[in-house]
CSV table of C-alpha atoms and ligand atoms in Angstrom, one decimal:
chain,number,residue,atom,x,y,z
S,845,UNK,CA,10.2,-19.0,14.2
S,846,UNK,CA,13.6,-18.0,14.7
S,847,UNK,CA,15.2,-14.2,15.1
S,848,UNK,CA,18.3,-13.2,15.1
S,849,UNK,CA,20.0,-11.3,18.5
S,850,UNK,CA,20.9,-8.5,15.6
S,851,UNK,CA,17.3,-8.3,14.6
S,852,UNK,CA,16.2,-8.3,18.7
S,853,UNK,CA,18.4,-5.8,19.4
S,854,UNK,CA,17.1,-3.9,16.6
S,855,UNK,CA,13.8,-4.4,17.6
S,856,UNK,CA,14.9,-3.1,21.3
S,857,UNK,CA,16.2,-0.2,20.2
S,858,UNK,CA,13.9,1.6,17.6
S,859,UNK,CA,12.4,5.2,17.7
S,860,UNK,CA,11.4,5.8,14.8
S,861,UNK,CA,9.2,3.2,12.5
S,862,UNK,CA,8.5,3.5,8.8
S,863,UNK,CA,6.2,0.8,7.9
S,864,UNK,CA,5.6,0.9,3.0
S,865,UNK,CA,3.0,-1.8,2.7
S,866,UNK,CA,1.7,-2.9,-0.8
S,867,UNK,CA,-0.5,-5.0,-2.4
S,868,UNK,CA,1.5,-8.8,-0.6
S,869,UNK,CA,-0.2,-7.7,2.9
S,870,UNK,CA,-4.2,-7.6,1.3
S,871,UNK,CA,-3.7,-10.9,-0.5
S,872,UNK,CA,-4.4,-12.8,2.9
S,873,UNK,CA,-7.7,-10.9,2.5
S,874,UNK,CA,-8.6,-12.1,-0.5
S,875,UNK,CA,-8.0,-9.4,-2.5
S,876,UNK,CA,-5.7,-9.9,-6.0
S,877,UNK,CA,-2.3,-7.8,-6.1
S,878,UNK,CA,-1.9,-5.8,-9.9
S,879,UNK,CA,0.3,-9.4,-11.3
S,880,UNK,CA,-1.7,-12.3,-10.4
S,881,UNK,CA,-5.2,-10.6,-11.8
S,882,UNK,CA,-7.3,-13.6,-13.1
S,883,UNK,CA,-10.2,-14.2,-14.4
S,884,UNK,CA,-12.6,-11.7,-16.4
S,885,UNK,CA,-9.6,-9.3,-16.6
S,886,UNK,CA,-6.8,-11.5,-16.8
S,887,UNK,CA,-6.9,-10.2,-20.8
S,888,UNK,CA,-6.5,-6.7,-19.7
S,889,UNK,CA,-3.6,-5.1,-18.6
S,890,UNK,CA,-3.8,-3.7,-15.1
S,891,UNK,CA,-1.2,-0.7,-16.3
S,892,UNK,CA,-3.7,0.5,-18.8
S,893,UNK,CA,-6.7,-0.2,-17.0
S,894,UNK,CA,-5.1,2.2,-14.0
S,895,UNK,CA,-4.1,5.2,-16.5
S,896,UNK,CA,-5.3,8.4,-17.4
S,897,UNK,CA,-5.6,7.2,-21.0
S,898,UNK,CA,-7.0,4.0,-20.5
S,899,UNK,CA,-10.0,5.6,-18.5
S,900,UNK,CA,-10.7,8.0,-21.7
S,901,UNK,CA,-10.2,5.3,-23.6
S,902,UNK,CA,-12.8,3.3,-22.3
S,903,UNK,CA,-14.1,4.9,-19.5
S,904,UNK,CA,-16.6,2.7,-19.0
S,905,UNK,CA,-14.2,-0.5,-18.9
S,906,UNK,CA,-12.2,1.3,-16.2
S,907,UNK,CA,-15.6,1.9,-14.2
S,908,UNK,CA,-16.3,-1.4,-14.2
S,909,UNK,CA,-13.2,-2.7,-13.2
S,910,UNK,CA,-12.9,-0.4,-10.3
S,911,UNK,CA,-16.6,-1.0,-9.4
S,912,UNK,CA,-15.5,-4.5,-9.2
S,913,UNK,CA,-12.4,-4.0,-7.1
S,914,UNK,CA,-14.4,-1.3,-5.0
S,915,UNK,CA,-17.2,-3.8,-3.8
S,916,UNK,CA,-14.3,-7.2,-3.1
S,917,UNK,CA,-12.2,-4.5,-1.2
S,918,UNK,CA,-15.9,-3.6,0.9
S,919,UNK,CA,-16.3,-6.8,1.8
S,920,UNK,CA,-13.2,-8.1,2.1
S,921,UNK,CA,-11.4,-8.2,6.4
S,922,UNK,CA,-8.2,-6.9,7.3
S,923,UNK,CA,-6.2,-9.6,8.0
S,924,UNK,CA,-3.9,-10.5,10.9
S,925,UNK,CA,-1.4,-9.2,9.0
S,926,UNK,CA,-2.9,-5.4,9.1
S,927,UNK,CA,-3.9,-6.2,12.6
S,928,UNK,CA,-0.6,-6.9,13.8
S,929,UNK,CA,0.4,-3.5,12.1
S,930,UNK,CA,-2.1,-1.7,13.9
S,931,UNK,CA,-1.0,-2.9,17.3
S,932,UNK,CA,2.7,-2.6,16.4
S,933,UNK,CA,2.0,1.4,15.5
S,934,UNK,CA,1.5,1.4,19.8
S,935,UNK,CA,4.9,0.1,20.3
S,936,UNK,CA,7.0,2.6,19.5
S,937,UNK,CA,7.1,5.9,19.8
S,938,UNK,CA,7.3,6.9,16.1
S,939,UNK,CA,5.2,5.1,13.9
S,940,UNK,CA,4.4,5.9,10.6
S,941,UNK,CA,2.3,3.4,7.7
S,942,UNK,CA,2.5,5.1,4.2
S,943,UNK,CA,0.3,2.3,2.0
S,944,UNK,CA,0.4,1.9,-2.3
S,945,UNK,CA,-2.6,0.3,-1.7
S,946,UNK,CA,-6.3,1.9,-2.2
S,947,UNK,CA,-8.4,-0.7,-0.1
S,948,UNK,CA,-8.6,1.3,3.5
S,949,UNK,CA,-8.0,-2.5,5.4
S,950,UNK,CA,-5.2,-0.5,7.3
S,951,UNK,CA,-8.1,2.2,8.1
S,952,UNK,CA,-10.2,-1.1,9.5
S,953,UNK,CA,-7.6,-2.6,11.3
S,954,UNK,CA,-7.0,0.3,13.6
S,955,UNK,CA,-4.0,2.1,12.4
S,956,UNK,CA,-4.1,6.0,13.0
S,957,UNK,CA,-1.0,7.3,10.8
S,958,UNK,CA,-1.9,6.4,7.7
S,959,UNK,CA,-0.9,7.9,4.7
S,960,UNK,CA,-2.5,6.5,1.1
S,961,UNK,CA,0.8,7.1,-1.7
S,962,UNK,CA,-1.8,6.2,-4.2
S,963,UNK,CA,-5.1,7.0,-3.5
S,964,UNK,CA,-8.3,5.4,-2.1
S,965,UNK,CA,-10.2,3.1,-4.5
S,966,UNK,CA,-13.7,4.8,-2.1
S,967,UNK,CA,-14.0,7.8,-2.7
S,968,UNK,CA,-14.7,9.6,-6.1
S,969,UNK,CA,-14.1,13.1,-7.7
S,970,UNK,CA,-14.4,15.3,-11.3
S,971,UNK,CA,-11.3,14.6,-13.4
S,972,UNK,CA,-11.5,18.3,-14.8
S,973,UNK,CA,-12.4,20.4,-11.4
S,974,UNK,CA,-11.2,17.8,-8.6
S,975,UNK,CA,-14.6,18.5,-7.0
S,976,UNK,CA,-15.6,15.4,-4.6
S,977,UNK,CA,-17.9,13.2,-6.1
S,978,UNK,CA,-20.6,11.9,-2.7
S,979,UNK,CA,-23.3,10.5,-5.2
S,980,UNK,CA,-23.4,6.2,-5.7
S,981,UNK,CA,-21.7,5.5,-8.8
S,982,UNK,CA,-24.5,4.0,-11.4
S,983,UNK,CA,-22.6,3.2,-14.9
S,984,UNK,CA,-25.9,1.5,-16.4
S,985,UNK,CA,-26.7,4.4,-18.3
S,986,UNK,CA,-23.6,6.9,-18.9
S,987,UNK,CA,-20.3,7.3,-17.1
S,988,UNK,CA,-21.4,10.0,-14.2
S,989,UNK,CA,-20.8,13.9,-15.1
S,990,UNK,CA,-19.8,16.3,-12.2
S,991,UNK,CA,-22.7,18.7,-11.0
S,992,UNK,CA,-20.4,21.8,-11.4
S,993,UNK,CA,-18.5,21.6,-14.4
S,994,UNK,CA,-19.7,18.8,-16.3
S,995,UNK,CA,-16.4,16.4,-16.2
S,996,UNK,CA,-16.0,12.9,-15.8
S,997,UNK,CA,-16.0,11.3,-12.6
S,998,UNK,CA,-13.2,9.2,-12.1
S,999,UNK,CA,-12.4,6.7,-8.9
S,1000,UNK,CA,-9.7,8.6,-6.5
S,1001,UNK,CA,-6.5,6.6,-7.3
S,1002,UNK,CA,-3.0,7.9,-8.4
S,1003,UNK,CA,-3.1,6.3,-11.4
S,1004,UNK,CA,-0.3,5.2,-14.2
S,1005,UNK,CA,1.9,8.4,-15.2
S,1006,UNK,CA,-0.1,10.8,-12.8
S,1007,UNK,CA,1.9,12.2,-9.7
S,1008,UNK,CA,0.9,11.2,-6.2
S,1009,UNK,CA,-0.4,13.5,-3.7
S,1010,UNK,CA,2.5,16.2,-3.4
S,1011,UNK,CA,2.4,16.6,0.3
S,1012,UNK,CA,1.9,13.2,1.0
S,1013,UNK,CA,5.0,12.0,-1.5
S,1014,UNK,CA,7.3,14.6,0.5
S,1015,UNK,CA,6.0,13.9,4.0
S,1016,UNK,CA,7.4,10.1,3.1
S,1017,UNK,CA,10.7,11.1,1.5
S,1018,UNK,CA,11.9,13.0,4.5
S,1019,UNK,CA,10.2,10.3,7.3
S,1020,UNK,CA,12.2,7.4,5.7
S,1021,UNK,CA,15.1,9.7,5.8
S,1022,UNK,CA,14.7,10.1,9.1
S,1023,UNK,CA,13.6,6.1,10.5
S,1024,UNK,CA,15.5,4.1,12.8
S,1025,UNK,CA,13.7,1.4,11.5
S,1026,UNK,CA,12.0,0.2,7.8
S,1027,UNK,CA,9.7,-2.0,7.4
S,1028,UNK,CA,9.1,-2.7,3.4
S,1029,UNK,CA,6.2,-5.3,3.8
S,1030,UNK,CA,3.9,-7.0,0.5
S,1031,UNK,CA,5.3,-5.1,-2.2
S,1032,UNK,CA,7.3,-5.9,-5.1
S,1033,UNK,CA,8.7,-2.4,-5.0
S,1034,UNK,CA,9.3,-2.1,-8.8
S,1035,UNK,CA,6.3,1.0,-8.9
S,1036,UNK,CA,7.9,4.4,-8.4
S,1037,UNK,CA,8.5,7.2,-6.7
S,1038,UNK,CA,7.0,4.9,-3.7
S,1039,UNK,CA,9.6,2.0,-4.7
S,1040,UNK,CA,12.2,4.6,-3.9
S,1041,UNK,CA,11.5,4.4,-0.4
S,1042,UNK,CA,13.2,1.9,1.3
S,1043,UNK,CA,16.4,2.7,-0.8
S,1044,UNK,CA,16.4,6.1,1.1
S,1045,UNK,CA,16.1,4.3,4.2
S,1046,UNK,CA,18.7,2.4,3.9
S,1047,UNK,CA,21.3,4.7,2.4
S,1048,UNK,CA,20.3,7.0,5.5
S,1049,UNK,CA,21.6,4.5,7.7
S,1050,UNK,CA,18.1,2.5,8.9
S,1051,UNK,CA,17.2,-1.4,9.4
S,1052,UNK,CA,15.6,-2.6,6.4
S,1053,UNK,CA,13.5,-5.5,6.9
S,1054,UNK,CA,11.8,-7.1,3.8
S,1055,UNK,CA,8.9,-9.2,4.2
S,1056,UNK,CA,7.5,-11.3,1.5
S,1057,UNK,CA,7.4,-14.9,0.2
S,1058,UNK,CA,9.4,-13.7,-3.1
S,1059,UNK,CA,12.6,-12.2,-3.3
S,1060,UNK,CA,12.0,-9.0,-5.1
S,1061,UNK,CA,14.1,-6.1,-6.8
S,1062,UNK,CA,15.2,-4.5,-3.1
S,1063,UNK,CA,15.8,-8.4,-1.6
S,1064,UNK,CA,19.7,-7.5,-1.8
S,1065,UNK,CA,19.6,-4.5,-0.3
S,1066,UNK,CA,17.4,-5.2,3.0
S,1067,UNK,CA,19.7,-5.9,6.0
S,1068,UNK,CA,17.1,-8.7,6.5
S,1069,UNK,CA,14.5,-10.5,4.3
S,1070,UNK,CA,11.7,-13.2,5.5
S,1071,UNK,CA,10.4,-14.9,2.9
S,1072,UNK,CA,7.0,-15.2,4.7
S,1073,UNK,CA,3.6,-14.2,4.6
S,1074,UNK,CA,2.9,-10.6,6.4
S,1075,UNK,CA,-0.2,-12.4,8.4
S,1076,UNK,CA,2.2,-14.9,9.8
S,1077,UNK,CA,5.1,-13.3,10.7
S,1078,UNK,CA,3.3,-9.7,11.5
S,1079,UNK,CA,1.4,-11.0,14.5
S,1080,UNK,CA,5.3,-12.8,15.7
S,1081,UNK,CA,7.3,-9.8,15.8
S,1082,UNK,CA,4.3,-7.9,17.7
S,1083,UNK,CA,4.7,-11.0,20.1
S,1084,UNK,CA,9.2,-10.6,20.3
S,1085,UNK,CA,8.0,-7.4,20.8
S,1086,UNK,CA,6.0,-7.2,23.7
S,1087,UNK,CA,8.3,-10.0,25.4
S,1088,UNK,CA,11.2,-8.0,24.4
S,1089,UNK,CA,9.8,-5.4,26.5
S,1090,UNK,CA,8.1,-7.3,29.4
S,1091,UNK,CA,12.0,-8.8,29.9
S,1092,UNK,CA,13.8,-5.1,29.3
D,18,BV8,C1,4.9,8.8,-11.6
D,18,BV8,C2,-3.5,2.8,-7.7
D,18,BV8,C3,5.0,11.1,-12.3
D,18,BV8,C4,-4.1,2.5,-9.0
D,18,BV8,C5,-1.5,2.5,-8.6
D,18,BV8,C6,6.3,4.2,-18.5
D,18,BV8,C7,5.5,4.6,-18.3
D,18,BV8,C8,4.4,5.4,-17.6
D,18,BV8,C9,5.1,5.5,-16.3
D,18,BV8,C10,5.9,4.7,-16.0
D,18,BV8,C11,6.8,4.2,-16.7
D,18,BV8,N1,8.4,3.9,-16.4
D,18,BV8,C12,8.3,4.0,-14.7
D,18,BV8,C13,7.1,5.1,-14.9
D,18,BV8,C14,6.7,5.6,-13.5
D,18,BV8,C15,5.5,5.0,-13.0
D,18,BV8,C16,6.3,3.0,-12.5
D,18,BV8,O1,7.0,3.7,-11.4
D,18,BV8,N2,6.1,2.0,-13.1
D,18,BV8,C17,6.4,0.8,-13.2
D,18,BV8,C18,5.3,0.1,-13.3
D,18,BV8,C19,7.8,1.2,-14.1
D,18,BV8,N3,5.2,5.0,-11.9
D,18,BV8,C20,4.0,6.3,-12.0
D,18,BV8,O2,3.4,6.3,-13.0
D,18,BV8,C21,3.8,6.5,-10.9
D,18,BV8,N4,3.2,8.3,-11.1
D,18,BV8,O3,5.7,8.1,-11.6
D,18,BV8,O4,4.2,10.3,-12.2
D,18,BV8,C22,4.9,12.3,-12.9
D,18,BV8,C23,5.9,12.6,-12.9
D,18,BV8,C24,5.6,13.8,-13.4
D,18,BV8,C25,4.5,14.4,-13.9
D,18,BV8,C26,3.5,13.0,-14.1
D,18,BV8,C27,4.0,12.1,-13.7
D,18,BV8,C28,2.1,6.4,-10.7
D,18,BV8,C29,2.5,5.0,-9.5
D,18,BV8,C30,1.2,4.6,-8.7
D,18,BV8,C31,0.4,3.9,-9.8
D,18,BV8,N5,-1.5,3.4,-9.1
D,18,BV8,N6,-2.3,2.0,-7.3
D,18,BV8,C32,-5.2,1.3,-8.3
D,18,BV8,O5,-4.8,0.4,-7.8
D,18,BV8,O6,-5.3,0.9,-9.0
D,18,BV8,S1,0.3,1.1,-8.5
D,18,BV8,C33,-0.1,-0.4,-8.0
D,18,BV8,O7,0.4,-1.2,-8.7
D,18,BV8,C34,-0.5,-0.5,-6.6
D,18,BV8,O8,-0.4,0.5,-5.9
D,18,BV8,C35,1.1,-1.0,-6.1
D,18,BV8,O9,1.6,-0.1,-5.4
D,18,BV8,C36,1.7,-1.4,-7.5
D,18,BV8,C37,2.0,-3.0,-7.8
D,18,BV8,O10,1.1,-3.7,-7.8
D,18,BV8,P1,0.9,-5.2,-7.3
D,18,BV8,O11,2.3,-5.9,-7.7
D,18,BV8,O12,0.3,-5.6,-6.9
D,18,BV8,O13,1.6,-4.8,-5.5
D,18,BV8,P2,2.8,-4.7,-5.7
D,18,BV8,O14,4.5,-4.3,-5.9
D,18,BV8,O15,2.7,-4.3,-3.8
D,18,BV8,O16,3.1,-6.7,-5.4
D,18,BV8,C38,2.9,-7.6,-4.3
D,18,BV8,C39,3.5,-8.0,-4.1
D,18,BV8,O17,3.4,-8.5,-2.3
D,18,BV8,C40,4.5,-9.3,-4.6
D,18,BV8,O18,6.1,-8.6,-4.3
D,18,BV8,C41,4.5,-10.6,-3.6
D,18,BV8,O19,5.5,-11.3,-4.1
D,18,BV8,C42,4.0,-9.6,-2.5
D,18,BV8,N7,3.4,-11.1,-1.6
D,18,BV8,C43,1.8,-11.8,-2.5
D,18,BV8,N8,1.4,-12.2,-1.0
D,18,BV8,C44,2.3,-11.7,-0.3
D,18,BV8,C45,2.8,-11.1,0.0
D,18,BV8,N9,3.4,-10.6,1.0
D,18,BV8,C46,3.6,-10.6,2.0
D,18,BV8,N10,2.6,-11.7,2.1
D,18,BV8,C47,1.8,-12.0,1.2
D,18,BV8,N11,1.0,-13.2,1.8
D,19,ZN,ZN1,-16.3,19.4,-12.2
């Protein structure tokens, strides 16, 4: 794979790396992105299923969707792209991984500095009082209710129309403005406020790299955009950095 001298210089000098991942990095692990939902779910709009209204309208259907996705995420394995990011974390003095994904494949790949902007699909909590709910979710008879207040139990993801965790969101904006290298990997950069991060990084002087087999609305703002699959190019970038450090 060809890399420009400019890109090599950036990799050599980078001290503070910010990585933003979207559903595309988990595609090669067999997990669908929102856009290419298929099969049984094709007749539903994920934007409706992943929303409070959708849950209130049909909690049983929304729970079925999350239980199916939870099982798929459990059965999936981190791919070469996830594993490369785990190596990358150890190649820079400062490295933060903010993910829009809820599948926890970055945790299983071995990254440490992970921030989940949209929650995770494995945990549950009470919609009313927020209490975590650790029992198995069995929706055969009824939707589980909170043992403390009787509220409905929901998956611990951030739904459309819901605020992101305030501490993680403000940290992401601060770090995006202070990084010198920003990698936007496998995201359509269409879901806000996460999609704002690469623009903020660019406006504060970071070198912004996009990795996506397709063009996105962000492509023209990136310093460099690789029309590549993350599981292919990320291991190449790790190898390049190791070679650059070896001969430095
Ligand atoms: C908020 C968890 C405000 C759930 C997710 C109108 C009505 C309601 C809201 C809005 C509205 N207009 C704007 C909004 C705000 C809304 C928004 O931005 N909507 C967009 C669609 C316009 N945002 C919100 O609602 C957020 N909250 O704004 O609150 C507020 C303020 C005050 C008070 C109250 C509220 C909450 C957003 C979080 C939603 N939850 N996930 C779950 O997973 O079930 S978002 C979900 O969709 C994913 O996490 C992902 O981030 C996003 C997009 O999904 P995908 O398309 O699958 O993924 P992605 O975008 O990453 O694209 C995949 C990419 O991968 C593609 O580009 C593809 O080319 C690429 N790819 C494919 N293969 C590969 C690859 N890349 C690399 N390698 C490959 N091999
Ligand atoms: Zn409760």
